[in-house]
XYZ file of C-alpha atoms in Angstrom:
401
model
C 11.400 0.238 26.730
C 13.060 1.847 24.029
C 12.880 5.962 23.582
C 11.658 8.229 21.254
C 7.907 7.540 20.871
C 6.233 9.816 18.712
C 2.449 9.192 17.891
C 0.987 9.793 14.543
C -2.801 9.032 13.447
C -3.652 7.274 10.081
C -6.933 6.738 8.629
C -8.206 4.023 9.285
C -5.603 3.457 12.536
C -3.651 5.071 14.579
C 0.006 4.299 14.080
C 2.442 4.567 16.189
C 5.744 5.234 16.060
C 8.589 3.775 17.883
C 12.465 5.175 18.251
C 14.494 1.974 17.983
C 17.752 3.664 17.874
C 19.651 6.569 20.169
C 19.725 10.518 19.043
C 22.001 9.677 16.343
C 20.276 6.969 14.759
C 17.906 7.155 12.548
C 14.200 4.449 12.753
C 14.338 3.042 9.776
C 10.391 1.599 10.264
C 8.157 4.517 8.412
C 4.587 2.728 9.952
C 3.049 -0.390 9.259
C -0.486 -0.653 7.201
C -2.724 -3.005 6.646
C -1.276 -5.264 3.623
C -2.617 -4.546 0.077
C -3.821 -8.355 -0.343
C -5.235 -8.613 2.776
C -9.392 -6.994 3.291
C -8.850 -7.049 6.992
C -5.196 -7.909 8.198
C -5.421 -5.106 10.888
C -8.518 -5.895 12.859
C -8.655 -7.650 16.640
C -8.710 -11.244 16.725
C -8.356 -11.680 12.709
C -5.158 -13.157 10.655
C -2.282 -10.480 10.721
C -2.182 -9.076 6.827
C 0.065 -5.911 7.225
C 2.811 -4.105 5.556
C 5.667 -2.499 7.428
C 7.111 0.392 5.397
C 11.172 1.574 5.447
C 12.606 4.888 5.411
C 15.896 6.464 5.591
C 17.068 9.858 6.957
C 17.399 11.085 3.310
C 13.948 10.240 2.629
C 11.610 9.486 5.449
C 7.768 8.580 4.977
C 6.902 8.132 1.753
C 9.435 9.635 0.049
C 11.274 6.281 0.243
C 9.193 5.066 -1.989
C 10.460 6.879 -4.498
C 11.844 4.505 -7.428
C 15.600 6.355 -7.552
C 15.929 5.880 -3.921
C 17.720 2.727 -3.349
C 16.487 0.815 -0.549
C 18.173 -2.085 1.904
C 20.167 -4.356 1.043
C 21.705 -7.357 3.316
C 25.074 -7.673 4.324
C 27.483 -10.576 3.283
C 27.399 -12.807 6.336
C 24.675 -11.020 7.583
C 20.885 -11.369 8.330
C 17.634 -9.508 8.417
C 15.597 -10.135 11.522
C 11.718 -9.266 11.791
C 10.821 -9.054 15.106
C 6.792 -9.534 16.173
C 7.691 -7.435 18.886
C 4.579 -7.209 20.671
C 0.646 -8.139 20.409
C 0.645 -10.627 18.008
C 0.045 -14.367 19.342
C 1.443 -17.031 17.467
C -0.194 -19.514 14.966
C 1.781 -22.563 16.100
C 0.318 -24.237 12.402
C 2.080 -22.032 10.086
C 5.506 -21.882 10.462
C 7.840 -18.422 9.927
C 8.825 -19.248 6.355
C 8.279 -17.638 2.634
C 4.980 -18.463 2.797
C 4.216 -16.385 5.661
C 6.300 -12.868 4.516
C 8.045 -11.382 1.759
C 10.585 -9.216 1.023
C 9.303 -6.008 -1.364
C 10.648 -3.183 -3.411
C 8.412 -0.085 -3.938
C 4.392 0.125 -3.390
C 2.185 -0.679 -4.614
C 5.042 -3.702 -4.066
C 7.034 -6.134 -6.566
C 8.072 -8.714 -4.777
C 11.561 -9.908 -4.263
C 10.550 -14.131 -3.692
C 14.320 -15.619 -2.112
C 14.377 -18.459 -5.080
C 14.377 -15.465 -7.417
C 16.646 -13.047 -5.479
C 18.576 -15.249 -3.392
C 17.743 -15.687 0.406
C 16.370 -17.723 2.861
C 13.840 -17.681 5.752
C 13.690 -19.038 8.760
C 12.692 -18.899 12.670
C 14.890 -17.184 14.578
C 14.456 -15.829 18.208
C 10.367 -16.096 19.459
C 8.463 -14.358 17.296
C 11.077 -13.886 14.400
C 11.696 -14.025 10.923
C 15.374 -14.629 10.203
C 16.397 -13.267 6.313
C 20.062 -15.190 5.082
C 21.549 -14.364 1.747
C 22.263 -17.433 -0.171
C 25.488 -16.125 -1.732
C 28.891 -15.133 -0.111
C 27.979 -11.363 -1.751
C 25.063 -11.033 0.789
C 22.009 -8.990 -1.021
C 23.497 -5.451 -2.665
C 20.889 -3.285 -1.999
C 21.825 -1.632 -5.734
C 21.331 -4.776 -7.598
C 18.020 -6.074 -5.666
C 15.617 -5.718 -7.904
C 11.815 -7.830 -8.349
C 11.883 -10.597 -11.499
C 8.423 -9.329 -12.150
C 7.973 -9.433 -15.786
C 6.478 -5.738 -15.765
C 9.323 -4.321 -13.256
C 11.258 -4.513 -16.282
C 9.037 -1.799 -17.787
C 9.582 1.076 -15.198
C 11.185 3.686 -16.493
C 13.252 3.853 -13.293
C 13.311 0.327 -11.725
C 12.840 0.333 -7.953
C 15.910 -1.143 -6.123
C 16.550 -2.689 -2.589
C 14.463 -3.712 0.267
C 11.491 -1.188 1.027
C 8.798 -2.978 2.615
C 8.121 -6.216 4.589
C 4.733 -8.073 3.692
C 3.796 -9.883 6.809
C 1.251 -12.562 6.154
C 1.573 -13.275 2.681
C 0.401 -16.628 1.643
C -0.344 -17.777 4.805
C -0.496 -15.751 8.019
C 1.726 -17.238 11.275
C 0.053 -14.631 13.762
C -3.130 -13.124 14.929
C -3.782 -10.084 15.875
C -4.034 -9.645 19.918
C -5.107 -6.928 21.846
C -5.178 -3.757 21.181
C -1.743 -2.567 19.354
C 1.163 -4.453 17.835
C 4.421 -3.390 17.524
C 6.844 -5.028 14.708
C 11.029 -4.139 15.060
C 13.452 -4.224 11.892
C 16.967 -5.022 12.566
C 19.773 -5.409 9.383
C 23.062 -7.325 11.165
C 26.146 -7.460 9.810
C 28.876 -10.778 9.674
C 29.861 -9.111 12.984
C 26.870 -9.695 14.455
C 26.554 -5.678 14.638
C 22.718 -3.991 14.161
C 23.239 -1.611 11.408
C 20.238 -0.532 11.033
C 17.038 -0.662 12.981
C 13.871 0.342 13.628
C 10.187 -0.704 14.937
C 6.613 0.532 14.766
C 3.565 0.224 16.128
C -0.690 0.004 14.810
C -3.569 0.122 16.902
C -5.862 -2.647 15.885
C -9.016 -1.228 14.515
C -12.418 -3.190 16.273
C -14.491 -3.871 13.255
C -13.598 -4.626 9.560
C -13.818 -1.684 7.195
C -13.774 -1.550 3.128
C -10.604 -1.158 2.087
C -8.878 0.796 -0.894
C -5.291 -0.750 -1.408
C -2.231 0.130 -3.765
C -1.932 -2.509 -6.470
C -0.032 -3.018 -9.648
C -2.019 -6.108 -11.072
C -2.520 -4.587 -14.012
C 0.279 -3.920 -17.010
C 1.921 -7.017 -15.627
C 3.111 -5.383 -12.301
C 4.382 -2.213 -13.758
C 4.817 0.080 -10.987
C 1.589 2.643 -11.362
C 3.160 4.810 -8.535
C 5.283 8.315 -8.860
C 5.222 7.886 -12.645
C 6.121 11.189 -14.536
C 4.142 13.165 -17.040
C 4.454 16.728 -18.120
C 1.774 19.411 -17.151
C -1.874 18.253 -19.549
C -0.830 15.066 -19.990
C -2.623 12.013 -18.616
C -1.954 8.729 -16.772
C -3.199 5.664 -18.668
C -4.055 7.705 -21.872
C -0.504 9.486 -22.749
C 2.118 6.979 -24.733
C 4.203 5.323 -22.416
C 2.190 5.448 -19.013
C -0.073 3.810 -17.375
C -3.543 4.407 -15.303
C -3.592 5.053 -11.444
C -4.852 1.313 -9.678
C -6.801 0.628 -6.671
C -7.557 -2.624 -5.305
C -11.401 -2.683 -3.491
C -12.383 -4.976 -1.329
C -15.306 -4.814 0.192
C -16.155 -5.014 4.085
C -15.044 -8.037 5.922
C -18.669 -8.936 7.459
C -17.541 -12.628 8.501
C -16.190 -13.469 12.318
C -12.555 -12.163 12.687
C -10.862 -15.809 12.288
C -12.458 -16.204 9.007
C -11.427 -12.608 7.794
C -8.156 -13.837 5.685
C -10.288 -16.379 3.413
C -12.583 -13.293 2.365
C -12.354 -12.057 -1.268
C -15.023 -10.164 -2.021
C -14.454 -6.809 -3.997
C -16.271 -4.126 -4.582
C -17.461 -4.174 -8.409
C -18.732 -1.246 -10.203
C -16.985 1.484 -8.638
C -15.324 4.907 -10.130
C -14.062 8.330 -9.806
C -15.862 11.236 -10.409
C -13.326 14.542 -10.401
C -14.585 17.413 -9.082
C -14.848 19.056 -12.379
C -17.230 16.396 -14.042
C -19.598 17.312 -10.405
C -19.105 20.765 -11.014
C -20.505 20.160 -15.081
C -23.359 18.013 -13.310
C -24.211 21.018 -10.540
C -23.581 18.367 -8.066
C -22.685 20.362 -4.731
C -20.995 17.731 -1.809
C -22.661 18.284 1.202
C -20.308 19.480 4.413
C -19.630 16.303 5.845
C -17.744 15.016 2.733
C -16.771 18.694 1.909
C -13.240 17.298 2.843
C -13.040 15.158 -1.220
C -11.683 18.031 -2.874
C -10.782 16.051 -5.665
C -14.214 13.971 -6.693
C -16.021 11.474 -5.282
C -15.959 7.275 -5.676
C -19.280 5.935 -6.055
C -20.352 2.058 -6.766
C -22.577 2.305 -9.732
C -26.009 1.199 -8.068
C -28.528 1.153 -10.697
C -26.428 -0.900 -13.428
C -26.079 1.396 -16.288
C -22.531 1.663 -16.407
C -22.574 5.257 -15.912
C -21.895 7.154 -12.856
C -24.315 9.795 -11.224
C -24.152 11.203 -7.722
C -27.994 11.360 -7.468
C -28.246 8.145 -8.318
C -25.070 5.765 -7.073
C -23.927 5.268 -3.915
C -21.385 7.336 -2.433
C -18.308 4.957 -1.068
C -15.712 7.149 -0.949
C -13.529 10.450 -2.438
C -10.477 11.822 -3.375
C -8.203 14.188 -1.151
C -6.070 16.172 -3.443
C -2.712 17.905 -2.766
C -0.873 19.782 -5.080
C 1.922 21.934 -5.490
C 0.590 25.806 -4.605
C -1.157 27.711 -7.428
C -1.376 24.343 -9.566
C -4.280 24.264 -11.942
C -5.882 21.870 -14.468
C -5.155 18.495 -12.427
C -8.399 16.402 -12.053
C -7.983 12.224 -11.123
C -11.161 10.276 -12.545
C -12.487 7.252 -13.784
C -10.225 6.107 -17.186
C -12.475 6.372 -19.812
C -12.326 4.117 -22.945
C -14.489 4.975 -26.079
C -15.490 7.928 -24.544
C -16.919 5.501 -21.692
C -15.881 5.179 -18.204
C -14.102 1.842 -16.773
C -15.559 0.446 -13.745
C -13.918 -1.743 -10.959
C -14.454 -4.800 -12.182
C -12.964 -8.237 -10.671
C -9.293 -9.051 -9.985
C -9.527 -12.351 -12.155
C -10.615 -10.619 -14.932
C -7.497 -8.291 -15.201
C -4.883 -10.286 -14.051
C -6.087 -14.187 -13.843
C -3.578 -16.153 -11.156
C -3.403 -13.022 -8.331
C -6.746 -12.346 -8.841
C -8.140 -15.963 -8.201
C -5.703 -16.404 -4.964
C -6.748 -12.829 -3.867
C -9.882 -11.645 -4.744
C -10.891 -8.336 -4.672
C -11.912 -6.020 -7.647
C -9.382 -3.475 -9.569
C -10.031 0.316 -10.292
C -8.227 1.928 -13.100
C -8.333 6.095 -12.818
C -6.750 8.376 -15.079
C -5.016 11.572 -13.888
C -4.168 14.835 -15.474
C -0.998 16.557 -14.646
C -1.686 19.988 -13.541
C -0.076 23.584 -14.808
C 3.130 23.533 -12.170
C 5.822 21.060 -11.697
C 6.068 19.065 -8.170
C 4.023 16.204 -7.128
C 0.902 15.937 -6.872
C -0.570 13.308 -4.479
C -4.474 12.271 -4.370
C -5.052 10.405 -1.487
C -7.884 7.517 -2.323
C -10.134 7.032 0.850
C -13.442 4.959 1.608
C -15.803 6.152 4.200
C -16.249 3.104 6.460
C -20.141 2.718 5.941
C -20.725 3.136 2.281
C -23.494 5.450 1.283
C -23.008 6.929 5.134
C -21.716 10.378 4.474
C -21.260 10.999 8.354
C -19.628 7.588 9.012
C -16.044 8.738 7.889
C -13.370 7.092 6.415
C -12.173 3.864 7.111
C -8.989 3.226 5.119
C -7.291 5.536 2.743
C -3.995 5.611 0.344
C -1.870 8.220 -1.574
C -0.436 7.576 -4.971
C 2.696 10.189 -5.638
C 2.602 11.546 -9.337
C 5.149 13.625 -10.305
C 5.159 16.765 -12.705
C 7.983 17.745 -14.673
């Protein structure tokens, strides 16, 4: 049993996580979320779809993701193992290669394929994905950086290994019993663990909508912890662009048919709290929480959003730094029109065939301080149920100078 078991709750799940390492080592596993391609890789008895996150002592949590903190790197001679530690049973039809994980820098993620990059995968111990460099040099964590054509847009490019996507293409594992616990371990030539690290998710009973980091659009730029100066806006000032979301509605199909579903959810936008506030829209108690605005799917079909009207699906939890004023995230608005989710093959044609789901684009105003401001996205797991609470939830960072 290893030591050091702290537990944390998440929306959606409750994540737990695990010390892999003594008092003077740091876990290097952050938690582990439900992938951002996958509409139910969490739940009991369905296809394992999940992303396990990285940190560092220098910058734990989400702060990692930060694109001028360098993540992992492999060693030369060395390895990167990925342990299914614990409830996950194996799917003895898909074997532990490429197709079934992949390396990431940054989220919403840019993958880092082994072709590209340089690496291998293969079955290692039960339960284990074994990483080898290709070349003598091993994978320098400075120089690891995604060949995806809008990566090379970033005004910082994100560097090194930050996240593992288990379940990619295909998925080797289902998800068994009640929690499962992945482990991390980067080995030297030697042999020697350098750095490790495992955490652990409660599987959640039922399927939920889900509202997932993604940087489909702008040819994978990264659309996370961009910079702006305070009145300037996210997908409308030169040189940025919007905030992205990818929706996909709830899994309603029998758990082992869960990974095949694609469905998103079309129609849907932010409305800030401001734009409610010019409507005399007052949210009730039990979503008094949304600070920020509401998401609602447009229900009548008139391309417009109206909180009397549409249903409610969801809102925004803003955080910003103290005394901040004049930051608002809402729907991007062309021609004086908002944009509405619309289908993930209509903004970017090859992911979105292979993965479904439908794409919202906000826009976001920086506020009157510097610091970062982060709006957490969340979906209450009945839509239109303002009591049923939320079901799955992410934060985009967005930083003020």
């Amino acid at each position: 049993m290893r030591s050091g078991r702290i537990a944390a709750l998440s929306i959606g799940a409750a994540v737990i996580f695990t010390g892999a390492a003594g008092a003077h080592e740091a876990n290097i596993v952050s938690t582990i979320v439900n992938a951002p391609l996958a509409a139910a890789g969490t739940v009991r008895g369905a296809k394992v779809g999940i992303n396990v996150y990285l940190q560092n002592e220098q910058a734990p949590g989400m702060e990692f993701m930060d694109p001028k903190i360098v993540g992992y790197g492999i060693p030369a001679g060395g390895r990167l193992e990925v342990e299914m530690s614990s409830g996950y049973e194996r799917d003895w039809e898909v074997g532990l290669s490429q197709a079934a994980v992949m390396l990431v820098t940054g989220a919403p993620q840019q993958g880092l394929p082994g072709k590209a990059v340089g690496y291998g995968v293969e079955e290692g111990d039960i339960n284990t994905f074994v990483f080898a460099p290709t070349a003598e040099s091993g994978l320098p964590a400075e120089k690891l950086m995604s060949p995806a054509p809008g990566s090379a847009k970033d005004p910082v490019r994100n560097r090194g290994i930050k996240v593992i996507h288990i379940g990619f293409m295909q998925s080797a594992f289902i998800n068994s019993g009640k929690q499962g616990t992945v482990t991390v371990r980067f080995v030297d030539a030697n042999g020697k663990v350098v750095h490790k690290g495992s955490a652990s998710i409660d599987f959640i009973a039922d399927a939920v909508p889900q509202v997932l980091p993604t940087n489909f659009p702008d040819g994978v730029r990264n659309h996370n912890w961009q910079k702006i100066r305070s009145g300037q806006t996210l997908g409308q000032t030169e040189g940025t662009v919007p905030v992205a979301a990818l929706l996909y509605d709830k899994a309603d199909v029998p758990a082992a048919k869960m990974a095949m579903f694609k469905a998103g959810i079309g129609g849907a936008g932010v409305l800030s709290t401001p734009q409610l506030k010019a409507m005399g829209y007052e949210k009730p108690a039990s979503i008094a929480r949304y600070n920020g605005g509401l998401i609602l799917r447009d229900s009548d079909g008139d391309g417009a959003l109206d909180p009397a009207r549409d249903t409610i699906i969801g809102g925004i939890v803003a955080r910003a730094p103290k005394g901040a004023k004049g930051q608002e995230l809402r729907s991007l608005e062309r021609g004086g029109k908002p944009v509405l989710s619309a289908a993930t093959e209509t903004i970017a044609a090859k992911p979105g065939k292979r993965f479904g789901g439908a794409v919202m684009q906000l826009q976001f105003t920086g506020g009157s301080l510097p610091g970062k401001y982060r709006p957490t996205l969340a979906l209450l797991k009945e839509p239109g149920n303002l009591n049923s609470g939320d079901g799955s939830a992410y934060t985009y960072t967005i930083v003020v100078e």
